[in-house]
PDB file of C-alpha atoms in Angstrom:
ATOM      1  CA  SER I   1      11.205   0.032  11.359  1.00 78.00           C
ATOM      2  CA  ALA I   2       8.519  -2.573  11.654  1.00 85.00           C
ATOM      3  CA  VAL I   3       8.036  -6.220  10.422  1.00 91.00           C
ATOM      4  CA  ILE I   4       4.745  -7.862   9.579  1.00 94.00           C
ATOM      5  CA  SER I   5       4.223 -11.604   9.217  1.00 95.00           C
ATOM      6  CA  GLN I   6       0.853 -12.319   7.599  1.00 96.00           C
ATOM      7  CA  LYS I   7      -0.405 -15.417   6.656  1.00 96.00           C
ATOM      8  CA  PRO I   8      -1.843 -17.773   5.368  1.00 96.00           C
ATOM      9  CA  SER I   9       0.268 -16.041   2.055  1.00 94.00           C
ATOM     10  CA  ARG I  10      -2.533 -17.750  -0.365  1.00 95.00           C
ATOM     11  CA  ASP I  11      -5.485 -19.418  -0.128  1.00 96.00           C
ATOM     12  CA  ILE I  12      -8.034 -21.616  -2.383  1.00 97.00           C
ATOM     13  CA  CYS I  13     -11.835 -21.313  -0.918  1.00 96.00           C
ATOM     14  CA  GLN I  14     -14.917 -22.515  -1.772  1.00 96.00           C
ATOM     15  CA  ARG I  15     -17.720 -20.569  -2.160  1.00 97.00           C
ATOM     16  CA  GLY I  16     -19.902 -19.369   1.052  1.00 97.00           C
ATOM     17  CA  THR I  17     -17.073 -20.179   3.575  1.00 97.00           C
ATOM     18  CA  SER I  18     -15.329 -17.465   5.289  1.00 97.00           C
ATOM     19  CA  LEU I  19     -11.156 -17.332   6.116  1.00 97.00           C
ATOM     20  CA  THR I  20      -9.251 -15.286   8.519  1.00 98.00           C
ATOM     21  CA  ILE I  21      -6.157 -13.431   7.503  1.00 98.00           C
ATOM     22  CA  GLN I  22      -4.008 -12.812  10.639  1.00 98.00           C
ATOM     23  CA  CYS I  23      -1.421 -10.105  11.017  1.00 97.00           C
ATOM     24  CA  GLN I  24       1.577 -10.178  13.542  1.00 97.00           C
ATOM     25  CA  VAL I  25       3.615  -6.852  13.881  1.00 96.00           C
ATOM     26  CA  ASP I  26       7.118  -7.395  15.893  1.00 95.00           C
ATOM     27  CA  SER I  27       6.661  -4.089  17.841  1.00 93.00           C
ATOM     28  CA  GLN I  28       4.014  -2.273  18.790  1.00 93.00           C
ATOM     29  CA  VAL I  29       2.460   0.189  16.188  1.00 92.00           C
ATOM     30  CA  THR I  30      -0.015   3.097  16.667  1.00 89.00           C
ATOM     31  CA  MET I  31      -2.013   2.457  13.540  1.00 88.00           C
ATOM     32  CA  MET I  32      -2.805  -0.367  11.380  1.00 93.00           C
ATOM     33  CA  PHE I  33      -4.932  -1.034   8.208  1.00 94.00           C
ATOM     34  CA  TRP I  34      -6.116  -3.458   5.690  1.00 96.00           C
ATOM     35  CA  TYR I  35      -6.157  -3.187   2.288  1.00 95.00           C
ATOM     36  CA  ARG I  36      -7.570  -5.259  -0.923  1.00 96.00           C
ATOM     37  CA  GLN I  37      -5.640  -5.141  -4.427  1.00 93.00           C
ATOM     38  CA  GLN I  38      -7.319  -6.494  -7.291  1.00 89.00           C
ATOM     39  CA  PRO I  39      -5.588  -7.557 -10.258  1.00 83.00           C
ATOM     40  CA  GLY I  40      -3.912  -4.562 -12.137  1.00 79.00           C
ATOM     41  CA  GLN I  41      -5.277  -2.011  -9.600  1.00 84.00           C
ATOM     42  CA  SER I  42      -4.081  -0.222  -6.569  1.00 86.00           C
ATOM     43  CA  LEU I  43      -4.519  -0.788  -3.250  1.00 91.00           C
ATOM     44  CA  THR I  44      -7.967   0.172  -1.471  1.00 92.00           C
ATOM     45  CA  LEU I  45      -8.372   0.907   1.955  1.00 91.00           C
ATOM     46  CA  ILE I  46     -10.696  -1.683   3.720  1.00 95.00           C
ATOM     47  CA  ALA I  47     -10.763  -0.669   7.235  1.00 93.00           C
ATOM     48  CA  THR I  48      -8.683   0.941   9.975  1.00 92.00           C
ATOM     49  CA  ALA I  49      -8.174  -1.390  12.704  1.00 93.00           C
ATOM     50  CA  ASN I  50      -8.812   0.323  15.931  1.00 88.00           C
ATOM     51  CA  GLN I  51      -6.968  -1.493  19.219  1.00 89.00           C
ATOM     52  CA  GLY I  52      -9.810  -2.374  21.493  1.00 84.00           C
ATOM     53  CA  SER I  53     -12.777  -0.922  19.844  1.00 85.00           C
ATOM     54  CA  GLU I  54     -14.620  -1.616  16.233  1.00 89.00           C
ATOM     55  CA  ALA I  55     -12.528  -1.104  13.232  1.00 92.00           C
ATOM     56  CA  THR I  56     -13.517   2.203  11.197  1.00 91.00           C
ATOM     57  CA  TYR I  57     -15.000   0.880   7.531  1.00 94.00           C
ATOM     58  CA  GLU I  58     -14.499   2.472   4.224  1.00 91.00           C
ATOM     59  CA  SER I  59     -17.144   3.097   2.150  1.00 90.00           C
ATOM     60  CA  GLY I  60     -18.074  -0.161   0.496  1.00 93.00           C
ATOM     61  CA  PHE I  61     -17.366  -2.317   3.138  1.00 96.00           C
ATOM     62  CA  VAL I  62     -19.126  -3.552   5.909  1.00 96.00           C
ATOM     63  CA  ILE I  63     -18.473  -5.354   9.451  1.00 96.00           C
ATOM     64  CA  ASP I  64     -20.454  -8.552   8.685  1.00 97.00           C
ATOM     65  CA  LYS I  65     -18.842  -9.015   5.364  1.00 97.00           C
ATOM     66  CA  PHE I  66     -15.384  -8.139   6.386  1.00 97.00           C
ATOM     67  CA  PRO I  67     -14.945  -8.446  10.747  1.00 97.00           C
ATOM     68  CA  ILE I  68     -11.892  -7.323  12.145  1.00 97.00           C
ATOM     69  CA  SER I  69     -10.281  -7.902  15.374  1.00 95.00           C
ATOM     70  CA  ARG I  70      -7.253  -5.876  17.161  1.00 95.00           C
ATOM     71  CA  PRO I  71      -6.983  -6.998  20.618  1.00 94.00           C
ATOM     72  CA  ASN I  72      -3.780  -5.532  20.934  1.00 93.00           C
ATOM     73  CA  LEU I  73      -1.052  -2.935  19.422  1.00 94.00           C
ATOM     74  CA  THR I  74       0.767  -6.477  17.683  1.00 95.00           C
ATOM     75  CA  PHE I  75      -2.053  -8.341  16.193  1.00 96.00           C
ATOM     76  CA  SER I  76      -5.061  -7.719  13.947  1.00 97.00           C
ATOM     77  CA  THR I  77      -7.195 -10.004  11.835  1.00 97.00           C
ATOM     78  CA  LEU I  78      -9.610  -9.889   8.902  1.00 98.00           C
ATOM     79  CA  THR I  79     -12.104 -12.509   8.268  1.00 98.00           C
ATOM     80  CA  VAL I  80     -13.691 -12.302   4.697  1.00 98.00           C
ATOM     81  CA  SER I  81     -17.023 -14.113   4.997  1.00 98.00           C
ATOM     82  CA  ASN I  82     -19.627 -15.534   3.135  1.00 97.00           C
ATOM     83  CA  MET I  83     -16.751 -15.700   0.527  1.00 97.00           C
ATOM     84  CA  SER I  84     -17.655 -15.140  -3.517  1.00 96.00           C
ATOM     85  CA  PRO I  85     -15.611 -15.384  -6.766  1.00 95.00           C
ATOM     86  CA  GLU I  86     -15.608 -11.767  -6.300  1.00 95.00           C
ATOM     87  CA  ASP I  87     -13.445 -11.565  -3.101  1.00 96.00           C
ATOM     88  CA  SER I  88     -10.640 -12.844  -4.997  1.00 96.00           C
ATOM     89  CA  SER I  89      -7.996 -10.468  -4.628  1.00 95.00           C
ATOM     90  CA  ILE I  90      -4.857  -9.911  -2.584  1.00 95.00           C
ATOM     91  CA  TYR I  91      -5.501  -8.656   1.142  1.00 97.00           C
ATOM     92  CA  LEU I  92      -2.600  -6.826   2.688  1.00 96.00           C
ATOM     93  CA  CYS I  93      -2.047  -5.522   6.271  1.00 96.00           C
ATOM     94  CA  SER I  94      -0.021  -2.673   7.163  1.00 94.00           C
ATOM     95  CA  GLY I  95       0.801  -0.620  10.122  1.00 93.00           C
ATOM     96  CA  GLY I  96       2.867   2.315  11.384  1.00 89.00           C
ATOM     97  CA  GLN I  97       3.162   4.682  13.889  1.00 87.00           C
ATOM     98  CA  GLY I  98       1.698   7.573  12.393  1.00 78.00           C
ATOM     99  CA  LEU I  99       1.276   8.758   8.935  1.00 72.00           C
ATOM    100  CA  ASP I 100       4.391  11.230   9.890  1.00 76.00           C
ATOM    101  CA  GLU I 101       6.292   7.811   9.628  1.00 81.00           C
ATOM    102  CA  LYS I 102       6.907   5.278   6.916  1.00 86.00           C
ATOM    103  CA  LEU I 103       4.044   2.805   6.601  1.00 88.00           C
ATOM    104  CA  PHE I 104       5.154  -1.234   6.475  1.00 92.00           C
ATOM    105  CA  PHE I 105       3.090  -4.006   4.806  1.00 93.00           C
ATOM    106  CA  GLY I 106       2.649  -7.738   5.655  1.00 94.00           C
ATOM    107  CA  SER I 107       3.783 -10.115   2.851  1.00 93.00           C
ATOM    108  CA  GLY I 108      -0.278 -10.240   1.467  1.00 94.00           C
ATOM    109  CA  THR I 109      -2.654 -13.075   0.763  1.00 96.00           C
ATOM    110  CA  GLN I 110      -3.627 -14.432  -2.316  1.00 95.00           C
ATOM    111  CA  LEU I 111      -6.931 -15.648  -2.172  1.00 96.00           C
ATOM    112  CA  SER I 112      -8.617 -17.227  -4.878  1.00 96.00           C
ATOM    113  CA  VAL I 113     -12.442 -18.410  -4.472  1.00 96.00           C
ATOM    114  CA  LEU I 114     -14.173 -20.958  -6.689  1.00 95.00           C
TER     115      LEU I 114
ATOM    116  CA  LYS X   1     -11.800  13.621  -4.046  1.00 80.00           C
ATOM    117  CA  GLN X   2      -8.097  12.561  -4.070  1.00 85.00           C
ATOM    118  CA  GLU X   3      -6.780  11.111  -6.692  1.00 90.00           C
ATOM    119  CA  VAL X   4      -3.180  10.055  -7.742  1.00 94.00           C
ATOM    120  CA  THR X   5      -2.390   9.010 -11.021  1.00 96.00           C
ATOM    121  CA  GLN X   6       0.874   7.310 -12.327  1.00 96.00           C
ATOM    122  CA  ILE X   7       2.329   7.573 -15.885  1.00 92.00           C
ATOM    123  CA  PRO X   8       3.448   5.397 -17.400  1.00 91.00           C
ATOM    124  CA  ALA X   9       1.919   2.275 -16.280  1.00 93.00           C
ATOM    125  CA  ALA X  10       4.500  -0.119 -17.442  1.00 95.00           C
ATOM    126  CA  LEU X  11       8.297   0.859 -18.699  1.00 95.00           C
ATOM    127  CA  SER X  12      11.164  -1.089 -19.976  1.00 96.00           C
ATOM    128  CA  VAL X  13      14.796   0.420 -19.738  1.00 96.00           C
ATOM    129  CA  PRO X  14      18.250  -1.288 -20.315  1.00 96.00           C
ATOM    130  CA  GLU X  15      20.270  -2.026 -17.617  1.00 97.00           C
ATOM    131  CA  GLY X  16      22.922   1.317 -16.411  1.00 97.00           C
ATOM    132  CA  GLU X  17      19.794   4.074 -17.768  1.00 96.00           C
ATOM    133  CA  ASN X  18      18.868   6.874 -15.461  1.00 97.00           C
ATOM    134  CA  LEU X  19      15.287   7.098 -15.319  1.00 96.00           C
ATOM    135  CA  VAL X  20      12.155   8.735 -13.941  1.00 96.00           C
ATOM    136  CA  LEU X  21       8.668   7.653 -12.639  1.00 97.00           C
ATOM    137  CA  ASN X  22       5.974  10.352 -12.426  1.00 97.00           C
ATOM    138  CA  CYS X  23       3.045  10.765  -9.917  1.00 97.00           C
ATOM    139  CA  SER X  24       0.327  13.460  -9.799  1.00 97.00           C
ATOM    140  CA  PHE X  25      -2.525  14.026  -7.320  1.00 96.00           C
ATOM    141  CA  THR X  26      -5.297  16.188  -7.745  1.00 93.00           C
ATOM    142  CA  ASP X  27      -5.668  17.943  -4.319  1.00 89.00           C
ATOM    143  CA  SER X  28      -2.302  19.736  -2.774  1.00 89.00           C
ATOM    144  CA  ALA X  29      -3.506  19.364   0.473  1.00 88.00           C
ATOM    145  CA  ILE X  30      -1.800  16.141   1.662  1.00 90.00           C
ATOM    146  CA  TYR X  31       0.157  15.320   4.678  1.00 88.00           C
ATOM    147  CA  ASN X  32       2.718  13.600   2.876  1.00 92.00           C
ATOM    148  CA  LEU X  33       3.958  11.520  -0.105  1.00 95.00           C
ATOM    149  CA  GLN X  34       5.588   8.049  -0.030  1.00 95.00           C
ATOM    150  CA  TRP X  35       6.851   5.838  -2.709  1.00 97.00           C
ATOM    151  CA  PHE X  36       6.762   2.474  -2.216  1.00 96.00           C
ATOM    152  CA  ARG X  37       8.202  -0.853  -3.667  1.00 96.00           C
ATOM    153  CA  GLN X  38       6.193  -4.117  -4.781  1.00 93.00           C
ATOM    154  CA  ASP X  39       7.632  -7.274  -5.966  1.00 91.00           C
ATOM    155  CA  PRO X  40       5.533  -9.706  -7.528  1.00 83.00           C
ATOM    156  CA  GLY X  41       3.615 -12.151  -4.846  1.00 78.00           C
ATOM    157  CA  LYS X  42       4.902  -9.718  -2.559  1.00 81.00           C
ATOM    158  CA  GLY X  43       4.001  -6.932   0.056  1.00 85.00           C
ATOM    159  CA  LEU X  44       4.958  -3.053  -0.308  1.00 91.00           C
ATOM    160  CA  THR X  45       8.345  -1.726   0.702  1.00 92.00           C
ATOM    161  CA  SER X  46       8.535   2.112   1.617  1.00 92.00           C
ATOM    162  CA  LEU X  47      11.263   3.410  -0.184  1.00 96.00           C
ATOM    163  CA  LEU X  48      10.904   7.137   0.585  1.00 96.00           C
ATOM    164  CA  LEU X  49       8.641   9.449   2.650  1.00 94.00           C
ATOM    165  CA  ILE X  50       8.609  13.087   2.085  1.00 95.00           C
ATOM    166  CA  GLN X  51       6.744  15.471   4.314  1.00 92.00           C
ATOM    167  CA  SER X  52       4.460  17.877   2.652  1.00 91.00           C
ATOM    168  CA  SER X  53       7.160  20.813   4.139  1.00 92.00           C
ATOM    169  CA  GLN X  54      10.064  19.099   2.478  1.00 94.00           C
ATOM    170  CA  ARG X  55      11.025  19.122  -1.458  1.00 95.00           C
ATOM    171  CA  GLU X  56      12.760  16.133  -1.843  1.00 96.00           C
ATOM    172  CA  GLN X  57      14.144  12.740  -0.161  1.00 96.00           C
ATOM    173  CA  THR X  58      17.118  10.804  -1.244  1.00 97.00           C
ATOM    174  CA  SER X  59      18.313   7.136  -0.316  1.00 95.00           C
ATOM    175  CA  GLY X  60      21.284   5.821  -2.326  1.00 96.00           C
ATOM    176  CA  ARG X  61      20.571   5.770  -6.141  1.00 97.00           C
ATOM    177  CA  LEU X  62      16.756   6.813  -5.443  1.00 97.00           C
ATOM    178  CA  ASN X  63      16.014  10.627  -5.476  1.00 97.00           C
ATOM    179  CA  ALA X  64      12.173  11.587  -4.997  1.00 97.00           C
ATOM    180  CA  SER X  65      11.206  15.139  -5.414  1.00 97.00           C
ATOM    181  CA  LEU X  66       7.635  16.827  -4.435  1.00 97.00           C
ATOM    182  CA  ASP X  67       5.696  19.715  -5.863  1.00 96.00           C
ATOM    183  CA  LYS X  68       2.861  20.115  -4.185  1.00 93.00           C
ATOM    184  CA  SER X  69       1.687  23.409  -5.898  1.00 92.00           C
ATOM    185  CA  SER X  70       1.744  21.532  -9.103  1.00 95.00           C
ATOM    186  CA  GLY X  71       0.433  18.144  -7.664  1.00 95.00           C
ATOM    187  CA  ARG X  72       3.760  16.526  -8.698  1.00 97.00           C
ATOM    188  CA  SER X  73       6.005  13.843  -7.519  1.00 98.00           C
ATOM    189  CA  THR X  74       8.945  11.970  -9.502  1.00 97.00           C
ATOM    190  CA  LEU X  75      11.100   8.947  -8.472  1.00 97.00           C
ATOM    191  CA  TYR X  76      14.656   9.067 -10.157  1.00 97.00           C
ATOM    192  CA  ILE X  77      16.527   5.703 -10.213  1.00 97.00           C
ATOM    193  CA  ALA X  78      20.000   6.255 -11.076  1.00 97.00           C
ATOM    194  CA  ALA X  79      21.913   3.281 -12.676  1.00 97.00           C
ATOM    195  CA  SER X  80      19.261   1.258 -13.185  1.00 97.00           C
ATOM    196  CA  GLN X  81      19.985  -2.541 -12.224  1.00 96.00           C
ATOM    197  CA  PRO X  82      17.964  -5.614 -12.841  1.00 95.00           C
ATOM    198  CA  GLY X  83      17.126  -5.937  -8.984  1.00 95.00           C
ATOM    199  CA  ASP X  84      15.019  -2.603  -9.608  1.00 97.00           C
ATOM    200  CA  SER X  85      12.518  -4.389 -11.308  1.00 97.00           C
ATOM    201  CA  ALA X  86       9.559  -4.009  -9.781  1.00 96.00           C
ATOM    202  CA  THR X  87       6.127  -2.242  -9.219  1.00 95.00           C
ATOM    203  CA  TYR X  88       6.643   1.214  -7.882  1.00 97.00           C
ATOM    204  CA  LEU X  89       3.576   3.060  -6.580  1.00 96.00           C
ATOM    205  CA  CYS X  90       3.132   6.329  -4.922  1.00 96.00           C
ATOM    206  CA  ALA X  91       0.480   7.219  -2.196  1.00 95.00           C
ATOM    207  CA  VAL X  92      -0.364  10.311  -0.779  1.00 93.00           C
ATOM    208  CA  ALA X  93      -1.476  10.733   2.941  1.00 89.00           C
ATOM    209  CA  LEU X  94      -4.860  12.555   3.750  1.00 83.00           C
ATOM    210  CA  PRO X  95      -4.389  15.646   6.301  1.00 76.00           C
ATOM    211  CA  TYR X  96      -8.079  15.521   7.428  1.00 66.00           C
ATOM    212  CA  ARG X  97      -8.864  12.148   7.403  1.00 61.00           C
ATOM    213  CA  ASP X  98      -5.389  10.961   9.321  1.00 56.00           C
ATOM    214  CA  ASP X  99      -5.918   7.347   8.705  1.00 61.00           C
ATOM    215  CA  LYS X 100      -6.130   7.347   5.178  1.00 78.00           C
ATOM    216  CA  ILE X 101      -3.562   6.893   2.556  1.00 87.00           C
ATOM    217  CA  ILE X 102      -4.282   6.840  -1.094  1.00 89.00           C
ATOM    218  CA  PHE X 103      -2.472   4.861  -3.711  1.00 93.00           C
ATOM    219  CA  GLY X 104      -1.420   5.066  -7.581  1.00 94.00           C
ATOM    220  CA  LYS X 105      -1.881   2.168  -9.495  1.00 93.00           C
ATOM    221  CA  GLY X 106       1.694   1.780 -10.241  1.00 95.00           C
ATOM    222  CA  THR X 107       4.430   1.717 -12.714  1.00 96.00           C
ATOM    223  CA  ARG X 108       5.712  -1.786 -13.646  1.00 95.00           C
ATOM    224  CA  LEU X 109       9.477  -1.197 -14.351  1.00 97.00           C
ATOM    225  CA  HIS X 110      11.174  -3.984 -16.113  1.00 97.00           C
ATOM    226  CA  ILE X 111      15.078  -3.524 -16.239  1.00 96.00           C
ATOM    227  CA  LEU X 112      16.720  -4.870 -19.280  1.00 94.00           C
ATOM    228  CA  PRO X 113      20.229  -7.179 -18.618  1.00 90.00           C
TER     229      PRO X 113
END
């Protein structure tokens, strides 16, 4: 199993600013992902964080808005840039050794944009 | 396009009852299916993972079944307890995109003491 520490747990931000969310895993994981969960909705995959290379983004998400870093197999960051109220959501990171094994999640970041 | 549906969206049952949560998916070509639990303000905890070649998995009072051909999975919770109150999500992994998992919207379960 893996334990993922995610921070901050919540933040309130002003429109136009940026917030960086960090996830630290207690062991090396092959795969790391970033999700968004809007109120009453399911999880939507933002991107796959690739170690040492650019992240793979899903349709509707772009690098300029959600830059992602993954410098090694235990750490990743997601930045929400130039925020607007529509970005208010829960952001979750996850990681695992492969899709044939369980996926582990951080505790989430509750973001509110005023 | 794979879609995952969970019914009901919310469920309240008295403590001690056995209950079943349902999950359906539109494309039977899945790699595996996972059931997760999410507590308010928290991340997700993986409960059970069923590979596409398996029919069921059990962990304690939880039993998950998978019928790929009909696109269905159920999560059975025996002898429910107030601590089981949470949102339960199912998710399927896609074999042709080995980095993608599709989630349902979840079932909010409330166990009445």
